[in-house]
CSV table of C-alpha atoms in Angstrom, one decimal:
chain,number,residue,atom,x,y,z
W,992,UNK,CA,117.1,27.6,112.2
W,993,UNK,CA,117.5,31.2,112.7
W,994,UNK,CA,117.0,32.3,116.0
W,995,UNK,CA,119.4,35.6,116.4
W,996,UNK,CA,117.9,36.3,119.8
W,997,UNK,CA,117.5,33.1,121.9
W,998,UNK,CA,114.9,33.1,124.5
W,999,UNK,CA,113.4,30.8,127.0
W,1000,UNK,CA,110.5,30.3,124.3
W,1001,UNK,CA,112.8,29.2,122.3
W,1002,UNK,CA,114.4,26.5,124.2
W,1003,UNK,CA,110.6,25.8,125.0
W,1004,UNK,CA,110.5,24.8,120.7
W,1005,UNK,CA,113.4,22.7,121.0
W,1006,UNK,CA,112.0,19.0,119.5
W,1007,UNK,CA,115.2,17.1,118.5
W,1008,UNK,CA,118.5,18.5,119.4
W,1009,UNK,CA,121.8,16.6,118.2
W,1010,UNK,CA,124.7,16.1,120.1
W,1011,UNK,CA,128.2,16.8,118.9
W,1012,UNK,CA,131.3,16.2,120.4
W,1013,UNK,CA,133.0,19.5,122.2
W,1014,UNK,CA,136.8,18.8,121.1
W,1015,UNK,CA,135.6,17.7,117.3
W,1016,UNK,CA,135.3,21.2,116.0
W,1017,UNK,CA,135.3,20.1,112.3
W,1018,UNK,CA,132.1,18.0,113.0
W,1019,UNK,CA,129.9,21.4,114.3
W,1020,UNK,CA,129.4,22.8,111.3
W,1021,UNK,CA,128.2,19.1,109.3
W,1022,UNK,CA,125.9,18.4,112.7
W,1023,UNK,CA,123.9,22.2,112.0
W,1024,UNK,CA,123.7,21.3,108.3
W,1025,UNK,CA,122.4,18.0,109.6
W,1026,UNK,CA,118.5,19.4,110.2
W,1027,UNK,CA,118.2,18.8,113.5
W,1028,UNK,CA,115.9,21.7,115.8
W,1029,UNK,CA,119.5,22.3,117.7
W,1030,UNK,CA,123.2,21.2,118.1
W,1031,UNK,CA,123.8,20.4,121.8
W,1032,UNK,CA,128.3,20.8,121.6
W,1033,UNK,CA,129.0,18.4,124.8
W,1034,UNK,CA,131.7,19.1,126.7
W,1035,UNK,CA,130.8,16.4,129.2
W,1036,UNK,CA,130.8,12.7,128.8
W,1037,UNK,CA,131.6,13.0,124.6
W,1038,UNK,CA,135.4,14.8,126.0
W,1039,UNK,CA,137.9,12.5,127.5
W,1040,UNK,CA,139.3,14.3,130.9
W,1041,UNK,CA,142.4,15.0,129.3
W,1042,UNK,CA,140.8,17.0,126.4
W,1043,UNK,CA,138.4,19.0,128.2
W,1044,UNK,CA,140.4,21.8,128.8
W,1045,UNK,CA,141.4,22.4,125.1
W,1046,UNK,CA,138.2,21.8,124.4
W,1047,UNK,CA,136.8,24.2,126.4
W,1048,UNK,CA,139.4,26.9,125.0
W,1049,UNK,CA,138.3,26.4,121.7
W,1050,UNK,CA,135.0,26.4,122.0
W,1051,UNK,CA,134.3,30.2,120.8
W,1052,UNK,CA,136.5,30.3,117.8
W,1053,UNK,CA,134.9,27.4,117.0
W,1054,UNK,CA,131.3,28.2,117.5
W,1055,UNK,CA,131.8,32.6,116.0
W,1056,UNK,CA,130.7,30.6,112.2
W,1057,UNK,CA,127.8,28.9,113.6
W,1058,UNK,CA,125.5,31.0,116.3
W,1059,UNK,CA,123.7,33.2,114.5
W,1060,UNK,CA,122.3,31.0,111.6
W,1061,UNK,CA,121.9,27.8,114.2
W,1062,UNK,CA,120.6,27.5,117.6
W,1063,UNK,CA,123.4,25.9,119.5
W,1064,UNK,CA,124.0,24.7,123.1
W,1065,UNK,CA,126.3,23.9,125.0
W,1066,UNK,CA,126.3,20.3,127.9
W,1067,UNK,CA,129.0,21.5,130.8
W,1068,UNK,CA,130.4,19.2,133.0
W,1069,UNK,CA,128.5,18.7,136.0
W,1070,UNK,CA,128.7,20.6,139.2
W,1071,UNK,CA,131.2,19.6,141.7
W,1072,UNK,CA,133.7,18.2,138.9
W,1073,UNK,CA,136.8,20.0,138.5
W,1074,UNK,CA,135.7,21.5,134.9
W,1075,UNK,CA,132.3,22.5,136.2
W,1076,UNK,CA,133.1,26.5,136.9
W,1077,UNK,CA,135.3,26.8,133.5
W,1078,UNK,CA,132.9,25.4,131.8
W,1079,UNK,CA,130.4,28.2,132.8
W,1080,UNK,CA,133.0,31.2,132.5
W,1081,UNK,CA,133.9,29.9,128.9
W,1082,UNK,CA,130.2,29.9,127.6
W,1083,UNK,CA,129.2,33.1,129.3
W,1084,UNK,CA,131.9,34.8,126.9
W,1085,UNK,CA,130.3,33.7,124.0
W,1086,UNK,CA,127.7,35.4,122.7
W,1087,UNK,CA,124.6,34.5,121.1
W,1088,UNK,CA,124.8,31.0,122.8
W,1089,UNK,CA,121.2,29.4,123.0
W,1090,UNK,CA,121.8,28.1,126.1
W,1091,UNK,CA,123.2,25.6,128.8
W,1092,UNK,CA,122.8,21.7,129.2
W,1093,UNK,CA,123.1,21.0,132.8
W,1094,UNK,CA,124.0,16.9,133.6
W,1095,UNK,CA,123.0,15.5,136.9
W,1096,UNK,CA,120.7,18.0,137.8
W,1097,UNK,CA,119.6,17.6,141.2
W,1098,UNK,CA,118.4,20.9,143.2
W,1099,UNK,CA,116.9,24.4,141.9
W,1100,UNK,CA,120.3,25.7,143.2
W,1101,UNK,CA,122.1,23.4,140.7
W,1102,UNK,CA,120.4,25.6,137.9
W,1103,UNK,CA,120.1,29.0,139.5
W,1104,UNK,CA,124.0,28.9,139.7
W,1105,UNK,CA,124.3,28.2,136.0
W,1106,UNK,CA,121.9,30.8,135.3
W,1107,UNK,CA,123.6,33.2,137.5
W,1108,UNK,CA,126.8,32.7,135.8
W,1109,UNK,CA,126.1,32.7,132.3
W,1110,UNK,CA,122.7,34.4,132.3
W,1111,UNK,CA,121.6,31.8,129.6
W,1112,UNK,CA,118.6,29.7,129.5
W,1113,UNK,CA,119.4,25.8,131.3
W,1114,UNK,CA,118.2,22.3,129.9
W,1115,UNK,CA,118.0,20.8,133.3
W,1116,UNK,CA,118.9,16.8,132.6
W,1117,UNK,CA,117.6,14.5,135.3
W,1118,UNK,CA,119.7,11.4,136.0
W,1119,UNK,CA,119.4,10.5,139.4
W,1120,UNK,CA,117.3,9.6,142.1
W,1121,UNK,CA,117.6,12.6,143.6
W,1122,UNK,CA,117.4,14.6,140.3
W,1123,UNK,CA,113.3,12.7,140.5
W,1124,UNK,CA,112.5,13.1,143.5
W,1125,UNK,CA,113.5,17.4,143.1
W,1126,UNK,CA,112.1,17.4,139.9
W,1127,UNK,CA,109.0,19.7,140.7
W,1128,UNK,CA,112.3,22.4,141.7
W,1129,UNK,CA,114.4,21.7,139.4
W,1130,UNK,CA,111.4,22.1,136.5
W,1131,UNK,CA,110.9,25.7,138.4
W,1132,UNK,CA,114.8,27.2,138.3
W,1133,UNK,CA,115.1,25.7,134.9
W,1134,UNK,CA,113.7,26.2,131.3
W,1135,UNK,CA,113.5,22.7,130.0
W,1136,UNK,CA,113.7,19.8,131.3
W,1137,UNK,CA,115.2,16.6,129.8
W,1138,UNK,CA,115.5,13.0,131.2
W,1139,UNK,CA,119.0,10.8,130.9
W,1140,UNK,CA,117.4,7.7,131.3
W,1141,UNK,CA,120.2,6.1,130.8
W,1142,UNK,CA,122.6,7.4,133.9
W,1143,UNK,CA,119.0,7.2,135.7
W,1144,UNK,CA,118.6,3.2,135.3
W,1145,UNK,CA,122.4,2.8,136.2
W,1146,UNK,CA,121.9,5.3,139.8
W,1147,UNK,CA,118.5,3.1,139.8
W,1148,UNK,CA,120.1,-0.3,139.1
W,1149,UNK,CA,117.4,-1.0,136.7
W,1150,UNK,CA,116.3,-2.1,133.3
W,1151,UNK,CA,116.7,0.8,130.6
W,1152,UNK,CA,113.5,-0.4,129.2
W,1153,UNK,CA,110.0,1.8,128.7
W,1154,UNK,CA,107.6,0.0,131.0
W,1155,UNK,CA,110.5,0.0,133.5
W,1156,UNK,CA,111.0,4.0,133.3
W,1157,UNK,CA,107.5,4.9,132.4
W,1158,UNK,CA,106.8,6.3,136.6
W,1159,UNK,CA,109.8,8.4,136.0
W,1160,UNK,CA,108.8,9.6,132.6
W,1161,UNK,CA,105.5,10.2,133.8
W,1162,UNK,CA,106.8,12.4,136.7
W,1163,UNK,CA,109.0,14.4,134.7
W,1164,UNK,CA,105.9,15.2,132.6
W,1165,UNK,CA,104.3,16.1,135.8
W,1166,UNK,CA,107.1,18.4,137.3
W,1167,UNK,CA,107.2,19.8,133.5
W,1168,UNK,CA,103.1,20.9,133.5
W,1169,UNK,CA,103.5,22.4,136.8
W,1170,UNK,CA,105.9,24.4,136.0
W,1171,UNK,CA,104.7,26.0,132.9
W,1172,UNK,CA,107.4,24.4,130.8
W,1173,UNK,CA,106.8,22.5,127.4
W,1174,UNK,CA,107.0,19.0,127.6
W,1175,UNK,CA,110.3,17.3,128.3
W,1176,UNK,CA,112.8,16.4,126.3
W,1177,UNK,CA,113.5,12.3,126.6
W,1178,UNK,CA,116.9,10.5,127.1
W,1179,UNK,CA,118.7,9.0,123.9
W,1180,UNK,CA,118.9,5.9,122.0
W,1181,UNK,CA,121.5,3.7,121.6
W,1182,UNK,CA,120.4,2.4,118.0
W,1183,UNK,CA,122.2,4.4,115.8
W,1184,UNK,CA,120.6,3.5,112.6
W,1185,UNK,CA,117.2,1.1,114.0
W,1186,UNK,CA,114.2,3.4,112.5
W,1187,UNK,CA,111.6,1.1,114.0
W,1188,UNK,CA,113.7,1.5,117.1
W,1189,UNK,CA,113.6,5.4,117.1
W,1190,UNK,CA,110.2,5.7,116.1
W,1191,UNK,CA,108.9,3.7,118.7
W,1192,UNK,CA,110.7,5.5,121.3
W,1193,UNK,CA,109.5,8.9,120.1
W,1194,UNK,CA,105.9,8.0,119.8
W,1195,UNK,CA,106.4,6.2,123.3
W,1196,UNK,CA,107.9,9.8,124.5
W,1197,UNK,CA,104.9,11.4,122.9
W,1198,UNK,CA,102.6,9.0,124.9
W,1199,UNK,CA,104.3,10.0,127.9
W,1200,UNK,CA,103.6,13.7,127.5
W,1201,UNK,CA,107.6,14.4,126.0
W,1202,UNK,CA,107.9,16.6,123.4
W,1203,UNK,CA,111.1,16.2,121.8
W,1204,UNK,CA,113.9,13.6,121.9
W,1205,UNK,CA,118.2,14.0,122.4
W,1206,UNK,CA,119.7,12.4,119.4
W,1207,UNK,CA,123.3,11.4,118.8
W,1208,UNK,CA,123.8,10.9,115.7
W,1209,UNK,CA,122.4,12.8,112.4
W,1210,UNK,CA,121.0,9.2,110.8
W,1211,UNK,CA,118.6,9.9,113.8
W,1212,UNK,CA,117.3,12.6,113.0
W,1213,UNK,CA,114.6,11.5,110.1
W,1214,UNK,CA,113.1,8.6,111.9
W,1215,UNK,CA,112.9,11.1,115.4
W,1216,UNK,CA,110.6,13.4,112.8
W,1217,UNK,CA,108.4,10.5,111.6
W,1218,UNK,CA,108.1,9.1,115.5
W,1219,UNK,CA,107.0,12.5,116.9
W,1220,UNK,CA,104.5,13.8,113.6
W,1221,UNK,CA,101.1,12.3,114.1
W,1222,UNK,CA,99.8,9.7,111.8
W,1223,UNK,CA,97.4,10.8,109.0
W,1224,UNK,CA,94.1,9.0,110.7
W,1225,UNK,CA,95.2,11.0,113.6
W,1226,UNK,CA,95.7,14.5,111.9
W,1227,UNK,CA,91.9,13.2,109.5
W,1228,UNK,CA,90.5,12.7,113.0
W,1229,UNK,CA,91.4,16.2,114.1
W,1230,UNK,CA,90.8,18.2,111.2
W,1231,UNK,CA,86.8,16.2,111.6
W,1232,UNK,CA,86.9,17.3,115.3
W,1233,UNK,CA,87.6,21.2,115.0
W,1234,UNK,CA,85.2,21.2,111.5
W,1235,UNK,CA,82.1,20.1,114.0
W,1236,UNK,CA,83.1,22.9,116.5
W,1237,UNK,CA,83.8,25.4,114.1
W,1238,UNK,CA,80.0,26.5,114.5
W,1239,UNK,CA,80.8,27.3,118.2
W,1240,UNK,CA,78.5,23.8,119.4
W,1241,UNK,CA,80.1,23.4,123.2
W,1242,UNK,CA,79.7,19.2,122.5
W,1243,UNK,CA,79.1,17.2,119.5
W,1244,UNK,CA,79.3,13.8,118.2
W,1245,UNK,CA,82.3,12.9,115.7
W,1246,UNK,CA,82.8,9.4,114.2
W,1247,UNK,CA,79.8,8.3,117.3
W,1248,UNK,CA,81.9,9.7,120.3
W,1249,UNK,CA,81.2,12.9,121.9
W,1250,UNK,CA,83.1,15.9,121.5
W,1251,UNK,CA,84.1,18.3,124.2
W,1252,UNK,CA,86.7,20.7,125.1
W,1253,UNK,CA,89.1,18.1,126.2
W,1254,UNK,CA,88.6,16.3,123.0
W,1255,UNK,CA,88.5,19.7,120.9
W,1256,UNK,CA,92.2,20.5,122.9
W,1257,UNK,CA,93.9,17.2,122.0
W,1258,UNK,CA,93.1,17.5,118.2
W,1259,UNK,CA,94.5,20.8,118.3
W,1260,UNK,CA,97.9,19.4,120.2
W,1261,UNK,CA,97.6,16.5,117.4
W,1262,UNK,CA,97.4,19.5,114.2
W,1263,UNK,CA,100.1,22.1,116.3
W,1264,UNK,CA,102.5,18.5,116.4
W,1265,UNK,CA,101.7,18.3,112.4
W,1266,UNK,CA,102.8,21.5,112.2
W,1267,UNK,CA,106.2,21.3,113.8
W,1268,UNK,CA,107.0,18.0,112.1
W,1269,UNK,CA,106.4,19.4,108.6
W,1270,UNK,CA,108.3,22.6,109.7
């Protein structure tokens, strides 16, 4: 986790970012130590209104220990709240910040003012019905985008369940290839400690075309690695498939299925997601 120099590439790396809360200070340090690809401090819905402001102000003396061996982040309060503008003078002070985690993303001028401001890198989170229907905009004045399914079934009314959010899951995905970006980054679970739980979320993200997951707590983080690293037939069935190219054949056959460059890119997705899971 040293990343010195934070660029757009490297928000594009980002797999499982934890949240900590922005006004528990003495929890920043044990959430890097924790493993996780980032630390996301959240400044937003983890901070009571009455302790955002001393949050905020502490947030640099506070983070000086941590940026240059961690990648960390920052989630401002939204635009149009009252702690929306301070939030974004505070974390353009602070140097070697990864970052900006944007709630309630909505338009490509919601990003381009937090870009503007702080010159940092923004995780656009999509949370409305709005946020969807601008996502192809939002994905092209951002770096990264990341779906709050949660807030998005409340502004929806619906079900927080994956058959239920799978159209919106697959449109992020969408507005994410389209804009050059790496695959999003899904919404949380609630399950603090339900491995079955986790994994079956990530590999349902992975399905989707998501490639990494918000966690919020560090007993998370583990089960988020197994659900997103492919399973061993998978990573056998890819090392088979690139062996019977390696020749340079433009089609082969491979456990009786034919082989083409479609097939020959997805077992190379399946090895580069081994890769990162074991790294």
């Amino acid at each position: 986790m040293t990343h010195p120099n934070e660029t757009a590439a490297g928000i594009g790396r980002i797999t499982l970012p934890l949240f900590v809360p922005g006004d528990r200070p003495e929890r920043f340090a044990k959430a890097v130590a924790a493993g996780a690809d980032a630390v996301i401090v959240d400044l937003e819905d983890a901070v009571a209104p009455a302790a955002k402001e001393a949050a905020r102000a502490g947030l640099a003396e506070a983070l000086a220990p941590l940026l240059r061996p961690a990648r960390v982040l920052v989630r401002v309060n939204a635009g149009g709240t009252p702690w929306h503008a301070a939030d974004l003078a505070a974390c353009a002070g602070i140097a070697g910040l990864a970052g900006i985690v944007l709630p309630k993303a909505e338009t490509a001028g919601d990003c381009a003012r937090v870009t503007d401001a702080t010159g940092l890198p923004v995780i656009a989170l999509i949370e409305s019905a709005r946020g969807l229907a601008n996502a192809g905009e939002v994905a092209g004045a951002s770096t990264r985008l990341a779906f709050g399914s949660i807030d998005f079934a409340a502004d929806l009314g619906m079900a927080h369940e994956r058959e239920v959010l799978r159209p919106a899951r697959f449109a992020l995905a969408m507005a994410a290839r389209l804009a050059g970006q790496s695959g999003p980054i899904d919404g949380v679970t609630t399950a603090l400690r339900d491995e079955e739980a986790i994994i079956g979320d990530c590999r349902h993200a992975v399905d989707m075309g998501f490639a990494g997951k918000l966690l919020i707590h560090p007993a998370q983080i583990a089960p988020a690695r197994r659900g997103f690293a492919p399973s061993e037939a998978e990573c056998e069935w890819a090392q088979r498939v690139l062996a019977a190219v390696e020749g340079g054949a433009a089609a082969v056959a491979v456990d009786g299925a034919m082989v083409d460059a479609p097939v020959i890119a997805r077992a190379r997705q399946i090895l580069a997601r081994a890769g990162s899971a074991a790294g």
